[in-house]
Short mmCIF file of C-alpha atoms in Angstrom, two decimals:
data_model
loop_
_atom_site.label_atom_id
_atom_site.label_comp_id
_atom_site.label_asym_id
_atom_site.label_seq_id
_atom_site.Cartn_x
_atom_site.Cartn_y
_atom_site.Cartn_z
CA MET A 1 0.00 0.00 0.00
CA ASP A 2 2.95 2.34 0.71
CA ALA A 3 4.38 1.48 -2.68
CA THR A 4 1.02 2.22 -4.33
CA TYR A 5 0.89 5.56 -2.57
CA GLY A 6 4.43 6.38 -3.70
CA ALA A 7 3.82 5.29 -7.28
CA LEU A 8 0.51 7.22 -7.51
CA CYS A 9 2.25 10.39 -6.32
CA LYS A 10 5.11 9.92 -8.74
CA HIS A 11 3.19 8.89 -11.87
CA GLY A 12 -0.42 10.00 -11.34
CA TYR A 13 -3.27 7.60 -11.96
CA ALA A 14 -3.61 7.53 -15.75
CA GLU A 15 0.00 6.60 -16.48
CA LEU A 16 0.45 4.25 -13.51
CA THR A 17 1.58 0.68 -14.27
CA MET A 18 2.09 -2.40 -12.09
CA GLN A 19 5.80 -2.05 -12.93
CA ASP A 20 5.80 1.46 -11.37
CA ILE A 21 4.29 0.08 -8.19
CA ALA A 22 6.73 -2.85 -8.08
CA GLU A 23 9.60 -0.39 -8.40
CA GLU A 24 8.43 1.44 -5.27
CA SER A 25 8.27 -1.81 -3.29
CA SER A 26 10.54 -4.69 -2.38
CA LYS A 27 8.25 -7.04 -4.35
CA SER A 28 8.64 -8.03 -7.98
CA LYS A 29 6.01 -7.27 -10.60
CA GLY A 30 5.33 -11.02 -10.70
CA THR A 31 4.57 -11.11 -6.98
CA LEU A 32 2.19 -8.16 -7.36
CA HIS A 33 0.42 -9.96 -10.19
CA TYR A 34 0.12 -13.03 -7.98
CA HIS A 35 -1.87 -11.01 -5.42
CA PHE A 36 -3.71 -8.59 -7.71
CA GLU A 37 -5.26 -9.08 -11.12
CA GLY A 38 -3.96 -5.76 -12.29
CA LYS A 39 -3.78 -2.05 -11.62
CA GLN A 40 -7.52 -1.59 -11.07
CA ASP A 41 -7.73 -4.51 -8.65
CA LEU A 42 -4.75 -3.20 -6.71
CA LEU A 43 -6.18 0.32 -6.57
CA GLU A 44 -9.50 -1.03 -5.35
CA SER A 45 -7.62 -2.58 -2.41
CA PHE A 46 -5.75 0.68 -1.95
CA LEU A 47 -9.04 2.61 -1.65
CA ALA A 48 -10.28 0.04 0.90
CA PHE A 49 -7.02 0.54 2.81
CA LEU A 50 -7.53 4.33 2.83
CA LEU A 51 -11.06 3.91 4.18
CA ASN A 52 -9.82 1.59 6.90
CA ARG A 53 -7.11 4.01 7.92
CA PHE A 54 -9.62 6.88 7.94
CA GLU A 55 -11.93 4.92 10.23
CA GLU A 56 -9.11 3.97 12.60
CA ARG A 57 -7.70 7.47 12.77
CA THR A 58 -11.06 9.08 13.42
CA ARG A 59 -12.29 6.57 15.99
CA THR A 60 -11.46 9.03 18.74
CA ILE A 61 -11.33 12.73 18.03
CA PRO A 62 -9.68 15.06 20.54
CA GLY A 63 -11.72 17.83 22.15
CA GLU A 64 -13.60 18.36 25.40
CA THR A 65 -17.00 19.20 23.92
CA PRO A 66 -18.86 18.04 20.78
CA THR A 67 -18.33 21.51 19.26
CA GLU A 68 -14.60 21.28 19.87
CA ARG A 69 -14.50 17.81 18.37
CA LEU A 70 -16.37 18.96 15.26
CA HIS A 71 -13.93 21.86 14.83
CA GLU A 72 -11.00 19.50 15.34
CA PHE A 73 -12.31 16.88 12.92
CA LEU A 74 -12.95 19.39 10.13
CA ASP A 75 -9.64 21.10 10.75
CA GLU A 76 -7.88 17.78 10.25
CA LEU A 77 -10.02 16.94 7.21
CA LEU A 78 -9.41 20.25 5.47
CA THR A 79 -5.69 20.54 6.25
CA PRO A 80 -3.46 18.99 3.66
CA THR A 81 -0.78 16.82 5.22
CA ASP A 82 2.72 18.23 5.42
CA GLU A 83 4.11 15.56 3.16
CA GLU A 84 5.64 16.95 0.01
CA SER A 85 3.67 14.44 -2.02
CA ALA A 86 0.28 15.59 -0.69
CA GLU A 87 -0.48 17.63 -3.80
CA GLU A 88 0.33 14.77 -6.15
CA PHE A 89 -1.73 12.40 -4.07
CA ARG A 90 -4.74 14.72 -4.14
CA THR A 91 -4.46 14.86 -7.92
CA ALA A 92 -4.33 11.05 -8.16
CA ILE A 93 -7.44 10.75 -5.98
CA LEU A 94 -9.26 13.26 -8.20
CA GLU A 95 -8.27 11.18 -11.23
CA ILE A 96 -9.73 8.11 -9.54
CA LYS A 97 -12.93 10.01 -8.71
CA ALA A 98 -13.19 11.01 -12.38
CA GLN A 99 -12.77 7.32 -13.36
CA SER A 100 -15.50 6.29 -10.94
CA PRO A 101 -18.39 6.52 -13.46
CA TYR A 102 -16.50 4.04 -15.68
CA ASN A 103 -15.46 1.65 -12.89
CA GLU A 104 -17.95 0.08 -10.53
CA ALA A 105 -15.35 -1.11 -8.01
CA TYR A 106 -13.93 2.41 -7.60
CA ARG A 107 -17.42 3.81 -7.37
CA GLU A 108 -18.31 1.41 -4.55
CA GLN A 109 -15.14 2.19 -2.63
CA LEU A 110 -15.59 5.94 -3.05
CA ALA A 111 -19.25 5.66 -2.01
CA GLU A 112 -18.16 3.76 1.13
CA PHE A 113 -15.75 6.54 1.95
CA ASP A 114 -18.42 9.17 1.31
CA ARG A 115 -20.77 7.33 3.66
CA ALA A 116 -18.12 6.88 6.36
CA LEU A 117 -17.27 10.57 6.29
CA HIS A 118 -20.95 11.47 6.35
CA GLU A 119 -21.58 9.19 9.34
CA ARG A 120 -18.68 10.56 11.34
CA LEU A 121 -19.85 14.13 10.74
CA ALA A 122 -23.51 13.35 11.43
CA SER A 123 -22.65 11.71 14.73
CA LEU A 124 -20.51 14.68 15.79
CA VAL A 125 -23.36 17.06 14.97
CA ALA A 126 -25.86 14.81 16.77
CA ASP A 127 -23.59 14.86 19.87
CA GLY A 128 -23.58 18.65 19.78
CA LEU A 129 -27.35 18.72 19.54
CA GLU A 130 -27.77 16.30 22.41
CA ALA A 131 -25.43 18.39 24.54
CA GLY A 132 -27.58 21.44 23.73
CA GLU A 133 -24.65 23.19 22.06
CA PHE A 134 -26.25 23.45 18.62
CA ARG A 135 -29.48 25.10 17.53
CA ALA A 136 -32.37 22.70 18.05
CA ASP A 137 -33.40 22.92 14.37
CA VAL A 138 -30.00 21.80 13.05
CA ASP A 139 -30.40 18.52 11.17
CA PRO A 140 -27.34 16.25 11.67
CA ASP A 141 -27.91 14.42 8.42
CA GLU A 142 -28.39 17.57 6.28
CA THR A 143 -25.45 19.29 7.94
CA ALA A 144 -23.17 16.27 7.49
CA ASP A 145 -24.16 16.00 3.84
CA PHE A 146 -23.33 19.66 3.29
CA LEU A 147 -19.96 19.33 5.01
CA VAL A 148 -19.04 16.26 2.92
CA THR A 149 -19.82 18.36 -0.17
CA VAL A 150 -17.66 21.21 1.13
CA SER A 151 -14.79 18.80 1.75
CA ASN A 152 -15.08 17.40 -1.79
CA GLY A 153 -15.14 20.91 -3.22
CA SER A 154 -12.09 21.88 -1.26
CA GLU A 155 -10.14 18.87 -2.59
CA THR A 156 -11.28 19.43 -6.18
CA ARG A 157 -10.38 23.11 -6.24
CA ALA A 158 -7.02 22.45 -4.60
CA ALA A 159 -6.13 19.97 -7.34
CA ALA A 160 -7.78 21.64 -10.34
CA VAL A 161 -7.16 25.35 -9.80
CA ASP A 162 -4.59 25.33 -7.01
CA ARG A 163 -6.86 26.95 -4.41
CA SER A 164 -5.54 26.30 -0.93
CA PRO A 165 -8.07 24.60 1.40
CA GLU A 166 -7.05 27.05 4.16
CA ARG A 167 -9.72 29.54 3.21
CA THR A 168 -12.47 26.95 3.13
CA LYS A 169 -11.29 25.72 6.51
CA ARG A 170 -11.59 29.19 8.03
CA HIS A 171 -15.08 29.58 6.66
CA VAL A 172 -16.13 26.16 7.96
CA HIS A 173 -14.99 27.11 11.47
CA GLN A 174 -17.07 30.27 11.18
CA TYR A 175 -20.00 28.26 9.85
CA ILE A 176 -19.93 26.08 12.97
CA ASP A 177 -19.68 29.02 15.34
CA GLU A 178 -22.24 31.25 13.68
CA TYR A 179 -24.66 28.84 12.04
CA LEU A 180 -24.71 25.67 14.15
CA LEU A 181 -24.11 27.00 17.66
CA ALA A 182 -27.16 27.81 19.74
CA ASP A 183 -27.47 31.54 20.40
CA ASP A 184 -27.00 31.21 24.14
CA THR A 185 -23.72 29.34 23.86
CA ASP A 186 -20.65 30.96 25.39
CA THR A 187 -18.54 33.20 23.22
CA THR A 188 -16.46 31.43 20.60
CA VAL A 189 -12.77 31.74 19.91
CA ASP A 190 -13.55 34.13 17.06
CA ASP A 191 -15.65 36.38 19.26
CA GLU A 192 -12.86 36.50 21.79
CA MET A 193 -10.34 37.41 19.15
CA GLU A 194 -12.59 40.11 17.77
CA ALA A 195 -13.23 41.47 21.26
CA ALA A 196 -9.49 41.63 21.86
CA GLU A 197 -8.91 43.72 18.74
CA MET B 1 -18.23 23.30 -29.99
CA ASP B 2 -21.54 21.39 -30.16
CA ALA B 3 -19.70 18.45 -31.72
CA THR B 4 -17.09 18.57 -28.94
CA TYR B 5 -19.85 18.58 -26.33
CA GLY B 6 -21.53 15.60 -28.01
CA ALA B 7 -18.30 13.65 -28.39
CA LEU B 8 -17.25 14.33 -24.77
CA CYS B 9 -20.59 13.03 -23.53
CA LYS B 10 -20.38 9.94 -25.72
CA HIS B 11 -16.74 8.98 -25.19
CA GLY B 12 -15.60 10.73 -22.01
CA TYR B 13 -12.38 12.71 -21.93
CA ALA B 14 -9.67 10.03 -21.71
CA GLU B 15 -10.78 8.06 -24.77
CA LEU B 16 -11.80 11.06 -26.87
CA THR B 17 -10.15 11.42 -30.29
CA MET B 18 -10.31 14.11 -33.00
CA GLN B 19 -12.04 11.47 -35.14
CA ASP B 20 -14.82 11.18 -32.52
CA ILE B 21 -15.34 14.93 -32.61
CA ALA B 22 -15.32 15.01 -36.43
CA GLU B 23 -17.99 12.30 -36.43
CA GLU B 24 -20.29 14.50 -34.33
CA SER B 25 -19.86 17.44 -36.70
CA SER B 26 -20.31 18.20 -40.38
CA LYS B 27 -16.54 18.82 -40.63
CA SER B 28 -13.89 16.31 -41.59
CA LYS B 29 -11.07 15.33 -39.27
CA GLY B 30 -8.75 17.17 -41.70
CA THR B 31 -10.70 20.41 -41.29
CA LEU B 32 -10.58 20.07 -37.51
CA HIS B 33 -6.81 19.58 -37.66
CA TYR B 34 -6.55 22.70 -39.83
CA HIS B 35 -8.11 24.76 -37.01
CA PHE B 36 -6.79 22.94 -33.96
CA GLU B 37 -3.43 21.34 -33.28
CA GLY B 38 -5.06 18.41 -31.57
CA LYS B 39 -7.46 17.27 -28.90
CA GLN B 40 -5.93 19.37 -26.11
CA ASP B 41 -5.94 22.52 -28.22
CA LEU B 42 -9.56 21.95 -29.22
CA LEU B 43 -10.60 21.30 -25.62
CA GLU B 44 -8.84 24.45 -24.48
CA SER B 45 -11.05 26.38 -26.92
CA PHE B 46 -14.05 24.42 -25.69
CA LEU B 47 -13.35 25.50 -22.08
CA ALA B 48 -13.03 29.11 -23.25
CA PHE B 49 -16.36 28.71 -25.03
CA LEU B 50 -18.01 27.41 -21.83
CA LEU B 51 -16.67 30.38 -19.85
CA ASN B 52 -17.97 32.77 -22.46
CA ARG B 53 -21.39 31.17 -22.41
CA PHE B 54 -21.44 31.24 -18.62
CA GLU B 55 -20.64 34.96 -18.62
CA GLU B 56 -23.30 35.73 -21.21
CA ARG B 57 -25.98 33.69 -19.51
CA THR B 58 -25.32 35.20 -16.09
CA ARG B 59 -25.04 38.81 -17.22
CA THR B 60 -28.52 39.43 -15.92
CA ILE B 61 -30.02 37.29 -13.21
CA PRO B 62 -33.76 37.39 -12.59
CA GLY B 63 -35.07 38.46 -9.19
CA GLU B 64 -36.39 41.64 -7.59
CA THR B 65 -33.92 41.87 -4.71
CA PRO B 66 -30.24 40.92 -4.32
CA THR B 67 -31.28 38.04 -2.02
CA GLU B 68 -33.68 36.71 -4.64
CA ARG B 69 -31.00 36.99 -7.32
CA LEU B 70 -28.49 35.10 -5.16
CA HIS B 71 -31.05 32.34 -4.58
CA GLU B 72 -31.84 32.24 -8.28
CA PHE B 73 -28.21 32.16 -9.37
CA LEU B 74 -27.28 29.32 -7.00
CA ASP B 75 -30.41 27.42 -7.89
CA GLU B 76 -29.41 27.55 -11.53
CA LEU B 77 -25.79 26.67 -10.74
CA LEU B 78 -26.67 23.66 -8.60
CA THR B 79 -29.42 22.26 -10.83
CA PRO B 80 -28.23 19.82 -13.43
CA THR B 81 -29.66 20.59 -16.84
CA ASP B 82 -32.49 18.42 -18.08
CA GLU B 83 -30.46 17.12 -20.98
CA GLU B 84 -29.94 13.39 -20.85
CA SER B 85 -26.25 13.88 -21.45
CA ALA B 86 -25.77 16.09 -18.38
CA GLU B 87 -24.33 13.28 -16.30
CA GLU B 88 -21.83 12.28 -18.94
CA PHE B 89 -20.83 15.88 -19.44
CA ARG B 90 -20.25 16.36 -15.71
CA THR B 91 -18.00 13.31 -15.74
CA ALA B 92 -16.01 14.65 -18.69
CA ILE B 93 -15.51 17.99 -16.92
CA LEU B 94 -14.30 16.17 -13.80
CA GLU B 95 -11.84 14.25 -15.97
CA ILE B 96 -10.56 17.55 -17.37
CA LYS B 97 -10.25 18.99 -13.84
CA ALA B 98 -8.21 15.92 -12.86
CA GLN B 99 -5.96 16.54 -15.90
CA SER B 100 -5.48 20.17 -14.94
CA PRO B 101 -2.31 19.61 -12.84
CA TYR B 102 -0.69 18.03 -15.91
CA ASN B 103 -1.90 20.61 -18.42
CA GLU B 104 -1.23 24.30 -18.02
CA ALA B 105 -3.75 25.41 -20.65
CA TYR B 106 -6.59 23.53 -18.94
CA ARG B 107 -5.47 24.87 -15.57
CA GLU B 108 -5.60 28.45 -16.86
CA GLN B 109 -9.05 27.99 -18.38
CA LEU B 110 -10.41 26.34 -15.25
CA ALA B 111 -8.88 29.06 -13.09
CA GLU B 112 -10.59 31.69 -15.27
CA PHE B 113 -13.89 29.94 -14.77
CA ASP B 114 -13.29 29.68 -11.01
CA ARG B 115 -12.56 33.42 -10.91
CA ALA B 116 -15.60 34.32 -13.02
CA LEU B 117 -17.90 32.29 -10.79
CA HIS B 118 -16.31 33.82 -7.69
CA GLU B 119 -16.75 37.34 -9.05
CA ARG B 120 -20.38 36.83 -9.94
CA LEU B 121 -21.14 35.46 -6.48
CA ALA B 122 -19.13 38.15 -4.67
CA SER B 123 -20.95 40.89 -6.54
CA LEU B 124 -24.34 39.37 -5.70
CA VAL B 125 -23.39 39.19 -2.02
CA ALA B 126 -22.03 42.75 -2.12
CA ASP B 127 -25.35 43.94 -3.62
CA GLY B 128 -27.21 42.27 -0.75
CA LEU B 129 -24.96 43.96 1.77
CA GLU B 130 -25.38 47.34 0.17
CA ALA B 131 -29.15 46.92 0.20
CA GLY B 132 -28.93 46.10 3.91
CA GLU B 133 -30.38 42.63 3.34
CA PHE B 134 -27.36 40.72 4.63
CA ARG B 135 -25.65 40.84 8.03
CA ALA B 136 -23.15 43.69 8.09
CA ASP B 137 -20.27 41.34 8.98
CA VAL B 138 -20.76 39.10 5.95
CA ASP B 139 -17.67 39.24 3.74
CA PRO B 140 -18.58 39.03 0.03
CA ASP B 141 -15.21 37.63 -0.94
CA GLU B 142 -15.12 34.93 1.78
CA THR B 143 -18.73 33.98 1.13
CA ALA B 144 -18.21 33.77 -2.63
CA ASP B 145 -15.13 31.61 -2.14
CA PHE B 146 -17.07 29.25 0.10
CA LEU B 147 -19.93 28.99 -2.39
CA VAL B 148 -17.54 28.24 -5.28
CA THR B 149 -16.13 25.41 -3.14
CA VAL B 150 -19.65 24.12 -2.42
CA SER B 151 -20.46 24.15 -6.13
CA ASN B 152 -17.27 22.20 -6.94
CA GLY B 153 -18.06 19.67 -4.23
CA SER B 154 -21.57 19.23 -5.52
CA GLU B 155 -20.27 18.51 -9.05
CA THR B 156 -17.56 16.14 -7.83
CA ARG B 157 -19.89 14.09 -5.63
CA ALA B 158 -22.52 13.92 -8.35
CA ALA B 159 -20.00 12.43 -10.77
CA ALA B 160 -17.94 10.29 -8.39
CA VAL B 161 -20.50 8.84 -5.99
CA ASP B 162 -23.77 9.67 -7.72
CA ARG B 163 -25.01 12.10 -5.05
CA SER B 164 -27.69 14.35 -6.47
CA PRO B 165 -26.94 18.09 -6.15
CA GLU B 166 -30.54 18.64 -5.00
CA ARG B 167 -29.68 18.22 -1.35
CA THR B 168 -26.77 20.62 -1.51
CA LYS B 169 -29.03 23.09 -3.25
CA ARG B 170 -31.60 22.94 -0.46
CA HIS B 171 -28.92 23.49 2.15
CA VAL B 172 -27.46 26.44 0.23
CA HIS B 173 -30.88 28.12 0.13
CA GLN B 174 -31.09 27.62 3.91
CA TYR B 175 -27.56 28.94 4.33
CA ILE B 176 -28.55 32.17 2.58
CA ASP B 177 -31.73 32.60 4.61
CA GLU B 178 -30.31 31.70 8.00
CA TYR B 179 -26.67 32.69 7.77
CA LEU B 180 -26.42 35.63 5.38
CA LEU B 181 -29.72 37.43 5.93
CA ALA B 182 -29.78 40.18 8.53
CA ASP B 183 -31.95 39.27 11.52
CA ASP B 184 -34.49 42.02 10.88
CA THR B 185 -35.19 40.98 7.31
CA ASP B 186 -38.73 39.97 6.44
CA THR B 187 -39.66 36.33 6.76
CA THR B 188 -38.20 34.05 4.14
CA VAL B 189 -39.99 31.56 1.93
CA ASP B 190 -38.94 28.79 4.33
CA ASP B 191 -40.37 30.61 7.34
CA GLU B 192 -43.63 31.09 5.52
CA MET B 193 -43.78 27.42 4.62
CA GLU B 194 -43.04 26.42 8.20
CA ALA B 195 -45.65 28.84 9.52
CA ALA B 196 -48.20 27.35 7.15
CA GLU B 197 -47.58 23.83 8.45
#
């Protein structure tokens, strides 16, 4: 899976060959072919691996309150990793998304990921509602769906027109504080910063 | 340009050839090659054509108030056209976005489109502010940037995981009414519908 990551970053999706992946690993091309039918089969496993890692990493989210955890989760989601290859990887994932309508296995894996992200977000929003932190008319499902869309848009624009996700991230934090939070909630970080100015 | 649209919908981007485009038009492949160096050159012109059409179509937006015009504009933007080929076309555009990091001409055209969409949205939000319809602390530029991201996410999810943009559209209408509108603004359509229930 590390070799697949490396090869995707180096070659992109369209040009990627099993040979490229073998060259990033200690395995021979023959060994790869023993385990995987071909590039598409291997990439399907790679997408399943990414989903698994996402679920493990997001099992516990730091933060003392549901609102803090939602901020933290979205901050993580919308921050590109520091790795130099992050940009290349984002491009490769966008290529795979664009292949999805032609490839049922990719489509299923991507849909699983979409659902997992949606569920995580919906449960964080539901926690905030239960704790009385969010407006009573906030719908966890609607809100989660919207935030999954925002995350997809952020990734697409970063890859296609080189727009940093930083700006989207700032607006999403604001969206939580000004749109989701119940009016009687304590002042937010933003309010405090504004008050200090 | 019509032939390019037709051929993109039929064959997708990756497999598209000049021959495919010629077959959709009354021109021969030779004539196409006389005007365009190749597929990438032709598609660059096609992206410029789409931008042009977008700018013409959105020069005037129906609606009596800035808020109504913003609703109308986003409704239009987030509604897939009725054409049967809309889904295929969306996929082709996502393929071109995924090619953008490898192709400077595409990247420039897509960036122009991103900017044009941003400008249109920012000016609609600025109009709403000037008319006193939106909260005084709404930032037209930030808001426009966020909405461009939402639109990209809606397109990406529709193509990659078959999520209809309808849900995003509903949430965006809510976002305008509950997040952008100043508190003392008259009741919104949603409020009226809720009151009638």
